[in-house]
Coordinates of C-alpha atoms in Angstrom, one line a residue:
M1 CA -29.4 35.3 -5.4
T2 CA -28.7 38.7 -3.6
T3 CA -24.8 39.3 -3.1
Q4 CA -24.0 40.2 -0.6
N5 CA -20.4 42.4 -1.1
L6 CA -18.9 42.4 2.8
L7 CA -15.0 44.1 1.6
E8 CA -15.6 46.7 2.8
D9 CA -16.1 45.7 5.9
W10 CA -14.1 43.2 5.8
Q11 CA -10.7 45.6 5.6
K12 CA -12.4 47.8 8.7
L13 CA -11.6 44.7 10.8
G14 CA -8.1 44.7 10.2
S15 CA -5.5 42.1 10.5
R16 CA -2.3 41.7 13.2
Q17 CA 0.6 39.2 11.5
I18 CA 2.3 37.2 14.4
P19 CA 4.5 35.2 14.8
T20 CA 3.9 31.3 15.7
N21 CA 6.6 28.3 14.0
G22 CA 8.8 30.2 12.6
I23 CA 7.2 32.1 10.1
E24 CA 4.4 34.3 10.7
L25 CA 0.1 34.6 10.1
R26 CA -1.7 37.8 9.2
V27 CA -5.2 36.7 11.1
V28 CA -8.2 38.8 11.4
E29 CA -10.1 38.9 14.0
H30 CA -14.1 39.7 15.0
G31 CA -16.0 38.9 17.7
A32 CA -15.7 37.7 21.5
G33 CA -16.8 34.4 22.9
T34 CA -16.2 30.5 21.7
P35 CA -12.8 31.0 20.1
V36 CA -12.9 29.5 16.3
V37 CA -11.1 29.4 14.0
F38 CA -11.0 29.0 10.3
C39 CA -8.6 27.9 7.7
H40 CA -9.3 28.0 4.6
G41 CA -7.7 26.0 0.8
F42 CA -6.8 26.8 -2.7
P43 CA -6.8 29.2 -3.8
E44 CA -8.5 31.2 -1.4
L45 CA -7.9 33.3 1.3
G46 CA -8.9 34.2 4.4
F47 CA -11.3 36.5 3.0
S48 CA -13.6 33.7 2.0
W49 CA -14.8 33.3 5.3
R50 CA -16.1 36.5 5.7
H51 CA -20.0 35.7 5.5
Q52 CA -19.0 32.5 8.2
V53 CA -17.3 35.6 10.3
F54 CA -19.9 38.4 10.6
A55 CA -22.5 36.0 11.6
L56 CA -20.5 33.5 14.0
A57 CA -19.5 37.2 16.1
E58 CA -22.4 38.4 15.4
A59 CA -24.1 35.2 17.6
G60 CA -21.3 35.8 19.9
Y61 CA -18.4 33.6 20.0
R62 CA -14.4 34.9 18.8
T63 CA -13.3 34.3 15.3
L64 CA -9.7 34.3 14.2
T65 CA -9.6 34.0 10.6
P66 CA -6.1 33.8 9.1
D67 CA -4.0 33.6 5.7
M68 CA -2.9 30.1 5.9
R69 CA 1.1 29.5 5.0
G70 CA 1.9 30.1 1.7
Y71 CA -1.3 32.8 1.1
G72 CA -1.5 36.8 1.6
G73 CA -0.5 38.9 4.1
S74 CA 1.5 36.2 5.7
S75 CA 4.5 34.1 5.3
R76 CA 5.5 32.2 2.0
P77 CA 8.9 30.1 3.1
A78 CA 10.8 29.7 0.0
R79 CA 11.3 25.7 0.1
V80 CA 8.2 22.4 -0.7
E81 CA 9.4 20.7 2.6
D82 CA 8.0 23.3 4.5
Y83 CA 4.4 22.8 3.8
D84 CA 3.2 19.7 5.1
L85 CA 0.6 18.9 6.9
L86 CA 2.3 18.3 10.3
T87 CA 4.0 22.4 9.8
I88 CA 1.2 23.5 9.3
C89 CA -1.0 22.3 12.1
A90 CA 2.1 23.5 14.0
D91 CA 1.6 26.9 12.5
L92 CA -2.6 27.1 14.4
V93 CA -1.0 25.2 17.5
G94 CA 1.4 28.4 17.4
L95 CA -1.3 31.0 17.1
L96 CA -3.7 28.9 20.2
D97 CA -0.3 30.2 22.2
A98 CA 0.4 33.5 20.7
E99 CA -3.1 33.8 21.2
G100 CA -3.1 32.6 25.1
L101 CA -5.7 29.8 24.4
E102 CA -5.9 26.1 25.4
D103 CA -8.2 24.9 22.4
A104 CA -10.6 26.2 20.1
I105 CA -13.3 25.4 17.3
F106 CA -11.4 24.4 13.8
V107 CA -13.3 25.4 10.4
G108 CA -11.8 24.0 7.7
H109 CA -12.4 24.1 3.9
D110 CA -10.6 21.9 0.4
W111 CA -7.5 22.0 2.2
G112 CA -7.8 23.8 6.0
A113 CA -10.5 20.8 5.6
S114 CA -7.5 18.2 5.6
V115 CA -5.7 20.6 7.8
V116 CA -8.6 20.3 10.7
W117 CA -8.6 17.0 10.0
Q118 CA -5.0 15.8 10.4
L119 CA -5.1 18.7 13.7
A120 CA -7.6 17.2 15.3
R121 CA -5.6 13.6 15.4
A122 CA -2.0 14.9 16.4
Y123 CA -3.0 18.4 18.0
P124 CA -6.1 16.1 20.3
D125 CA -6.3 18.5 23.2
R126 CA -6.1 21.9 21.3
V127 CA -9.2 21.1 19.5
R128 CA -12.8 21.5 20.8
A129 CA -14.9 20.5 18.2
V130 CA -14.3 20.4 14.3
A131 CA -15.7 21.0 11.2
G132 CA -14.0 19.9 6.7
L133 CA -16.1 21.4 4.8
S134 CA -16.1 19.6 0.5
V135 CA -13.4 17.3 1.8
P136 CA -14.2 14.3 3.7
A137 CA -11.7 13.2 7.0
T138 CA -10.1 10.3 5.5
G139 CA -8.4 7.3 6.5
R140 CA -4.8 6.8 5.7
S141 CA -4.0 5.3 2.8
V142 CA -2.3 1.5 2.7
A143 CA 0.3 3.6 -0.4
P144 CA 1.9 7.0 -0.5
P145 CA -1.0 8.6 -2.0
V146 CA 0.2 10.3 -5.9
P147 CA 0.6 7.3 -7.3
I148 CA -2.3 5.9 -7.0
L149 CA -3.6 9.1 -7.7
R150 CA -1.5 8.9 -11.4
S151 CA -2.3 5.4 -11.9
R152 CA -6.2 6.5 -11.1
L153 CA -6.8 8.8 -13.0
G154 CA -3.9 9.5 -14.8
D155 CA -0.9 12.4 -14.8
E156 CA -3.5 15.1 -15.8
F157 CA -5.4 14.6 -12.9
Y158 CA -4.8 18.5 -11.6
M159 CA -3.2 16.7 -8.4
C160 CA -0.2 15.1 -10.6
W161 CA 0.0 17.6 -12.8
F162 CA 1.3 20.5 -9.8
Q163 CA 3.1 17.6 -8.6
E164 CA 6.9 19.5 -10.3
P165 CA 7.6 22.4 -9.1
G166 CA 7.2 25.7 -11.2
V167 CA 5.6 24.1 -14.2
A168 CA 2.1 25.1 -12.9
D169 CA 2.6 27.3 -11.0
A170 CA 3.8 29.2 -13.7
V171 CA 1.0 28.6 -16.4
L172 CA -1.3 29.3 -13.2
N173 CA 0.6 33.0 -12.1
A174 CA 0.4 33.8 -16.1
N175 CA -3.1 35.0 -15.8
V176 CA -4.8 35.0 -12.8
R177 CA -7.8 36.0 -13.4
R178 CA -8.0 33.3 -15.6
T179 CA -7.3 30.9 -13.0
L180 CA -9.2 32.6 -10.8
L181 CA -12.4 31.7 -12.9
Q182 CA -11.9 28.3 -13.1
D183 CA -13.9 26.4 -11.2
Q184 CA -14.6 22.4 -10.0
V185 CA -10.8 22.3 -12.4
L186 CA -10.1 18.6 -12.5
S187 CA -7.6 17.9 -14.9
S188 CA -4.1 19.9 -16.1
R189 CA -6.7 20.6 -19.4
D190 CA -8.5 23.5 -17.9
F191 CA -5.8 25.2 -17.4
L192 CA -3.8 25.3 -20.3
D193 CA -6.5 25.9 -22.4
A194 CA -5.6 28.9 -23.2
A195 CA -8.6 30.0 -26.1
E196 CA -11.3 28.7 -23.8
P197 CA -13.0 32.3 -23.1
E198 CA -13.0 33.8 -19.9
R199 CA -15.9 32.5 -17.7
P200 CA -18.4 34.6 -16.5
L201 CA -18.2 35.7 -12.8
P202 CA -19.5 33.5 -9.8
E203 CA -23.0 34.8 -8.8
Y204 CA -21.5 34.5 -5.3
L205 CA -18.7 37.1 -5.6
T206 CA -19.3 40.5 -6.5
A207 CA -16.2 42.1 -9.4
D208 CA -14.8 43.9 -6.0
E209 CA -14.5 40.8 -4.4
F210 CA -12.2 39.6 -7.0
D211 CA -11.0 42.2 -7.8
Y212 CA -9.4 41.4 -3.7
Y213 CA -8.2 37.9 -5.1
V214 CA -7.3 39.0 -8.0
Q215 CA -4.4 42.1 -6.6
A216 CA -3.5 39.5 -3.6
F217 CA -2.1 36.5 -6.0
T218 CA -1.0 38.8 -8.7
D219 CA 1.5 40.1 -5.7
T220 CA 1.6 36.2 -4.2
G221 CA 1.5 33.6 -7.1
F222 CA 0.3 30.7 -6.2
T223 CA 3.8 29.0 -5.6
G224 CA 2.6 28.4 -2.1
G225 CA -0.6 27.0 -1.9
L226 CA 0.6 24.2 -4.5
N227 CA 3.6 23.3 -3.1
Y228 CA 0.5 22.4 0.0
Y229 CA 0.0 19.4 -3.1
R230 CA 3.3 19.0 -3.4
N231 CA 3.5 17.9 0.4
L232 CA 0.6 14.4 -0.1
D233 CA 3.8 12.2 -0.2
R234 CA 5.6 13.6 2.3
T235 CA 3.1 14.3 5.0
W236 CA 2.0 10.7 4.5
E237 CA 5.4 9.0 5.2
L238 CA 5.7 11.6 8.8
T239 CA 1.8 11.2 10.1
A240 CA 2.8 7.4 9.9
H241 CA 2.2 7.4 13.7
L242 CA -1.6 8.7 13.3
A243 CA -2.2 5.8 10.6
D244 CA -4.8 4.6 13.4
A245 CA -5.7 7.5 15.4
K246 CA -9.4 9.1 14.9
V247 CA -10.7 12.0 15.1
T248 CA -12.9 11.9 19.0
Q249 CA -14.0 15.1 18.7
P250 CA -17.0 16.1 18.6
S251 CA -16.8 16.8 14.2
L252 CA -19.3 18.1 10.7
F253 CA -19.1 17.6 7.8
I254 CA -21.0 19.9 5.3
A255 CA -20.6 19.2 1.0
G256 CA -22.1 20.1 -2.1
S257 CA -24.1 18.0 -3.9
T258 CA -22.5 18.4 -7.1
D259 CA -19.1 18.1 -5.7
P260 CA -16.8 16.8 -7.6
V261 CA -14.5 16.0 -4.6
I262 CA -17.5 13.5 -2.3
Q263 CA -17.6 11.8 -5.5
F264 CA -13.7 10.4 -5.7
T265 CA -14.2 10.5 -1.4
P266 CA -17.1 8.8 -0.9
L267 CA -18.8 9.7 2.3
A268 CA -19.6 6.8 4.1
K269 CA -16.1 6.3 4.6
M270 CA -15.8 8.7 7.4
S271 CA -17.7 6.9 10.0
A272 CA -14.3 4.7 10.3
V273 CA -12.5 7.6 11.7
L274 CA -14.8 10.4 13.0
S275 CA -16.4 8.3 16.0
D276 CA -18.4 11.9 17.2
L277 CA -20.0 12.7 13.8
R278 CA -22.8 14.4 14.2
G279 CA -24.1 15.1 11.0
S280 CA -23.2 15.1 7.0
I281 CA -25.2 17.9 5.7
V282 CA -24.7 18.0 1.3
L283 CA -26.3 20.6 0.1
D284 CA -28.5 20.4 -3.1
G285 CA -27.2 21.8 -5.8
A286 CA -24.2 23.4 -4.2
G287 CA -20.6 23.2 -5.7
H288 CA -17.1 23.0 -3.9
W289 CA -17.3 26.7 -3.1
I290 CA -19.8 26.6 -0.5
Q291 CA -19.4 28.5 2.3
Q292 CA -19.1 31.4 0.1
Q293 CA -21.9 29.5 -2.2
R294 CA -24.1 29.2 0.0
P295 CA -23.5 30.5 3.3
A296 CA -27.2 31.1 5.1
E297 CA -27.2 27.0 5.2
V298 CA -23.4 26.7 6.3
N299 CA -24.1 29.3 8.7
A300 CA -27.6 27.5 9.5
A301 CA -25.4 24.4 10.3
L302 CA -21.7 25.6 11.9
L303 CA -24.1 27.9 14.4
E304 CA -26.7 24.4 15.2
F305 CA -23.6 22.5 16.1
L306 CA -21.7 25.2 17.8
R307 CA -24.1 25.8 20.2
A308 CA -24.3 21.8 21.0
V309 CA -20.3 21.8 21.3
A310 CA -19.4 24.7 22.3

């Protein structure tokens, strides 16, 4: 695979600080046409959508790509409680309001996927269609999720280890480069084994692109992103009124066959949540960082979906 360095092109696009929901989001805008909002996950930035931004803008879409709350050039509130999913969704609704948009198509990866699935349920009139990458849409769990995760997967499971403020933060911040080179992490041991040799750079990133991530997280640390995990139970409590809500908008799901997330979140259960699922695509051999690892295939799937729903 030939790795394409889009860092310089991305930086030439520039960005704007957009006030929304009491904070500011740094947003990169490119293209004109039907609006598409990209939402990244952990530990990433809006930059992780660079391949899709250029492809969709060229195809006639207006792309809006924020660094999500807690990341990069966007605001990073100090309180853990400021990172529940309904608050994150309100950020995106405020972004639409600031741009004078009635609705948009939302595309999310990792935590961004969880956000856009929730957004489609909480604000159905603002979401024209929705696509999630790597993290399937799920129904409401029968109890708060963190105790369930602890009982099934143990305290060392990464989502459980992330819960205590300051603990994982210190480990991840101590060696930003090493943290960002961890791939498909499932256990705290993946971060704590400092004797493990540094992993090679992923084939889908150039050295300059990787350095862009390293500098951003060196500047901000990882606490903002970790706070999304620390609100798993709080989000569960705050969304009781959406327990029976379904995603009625046209939807698309894309994942990699080797992504561990789809091993413990069965795809078959999405049909109970997504009432207009237009496709569930699993790319053979792809991992979790799918929009960067397999951009051509992801772009093709997104464009086919967009042409049908825009």
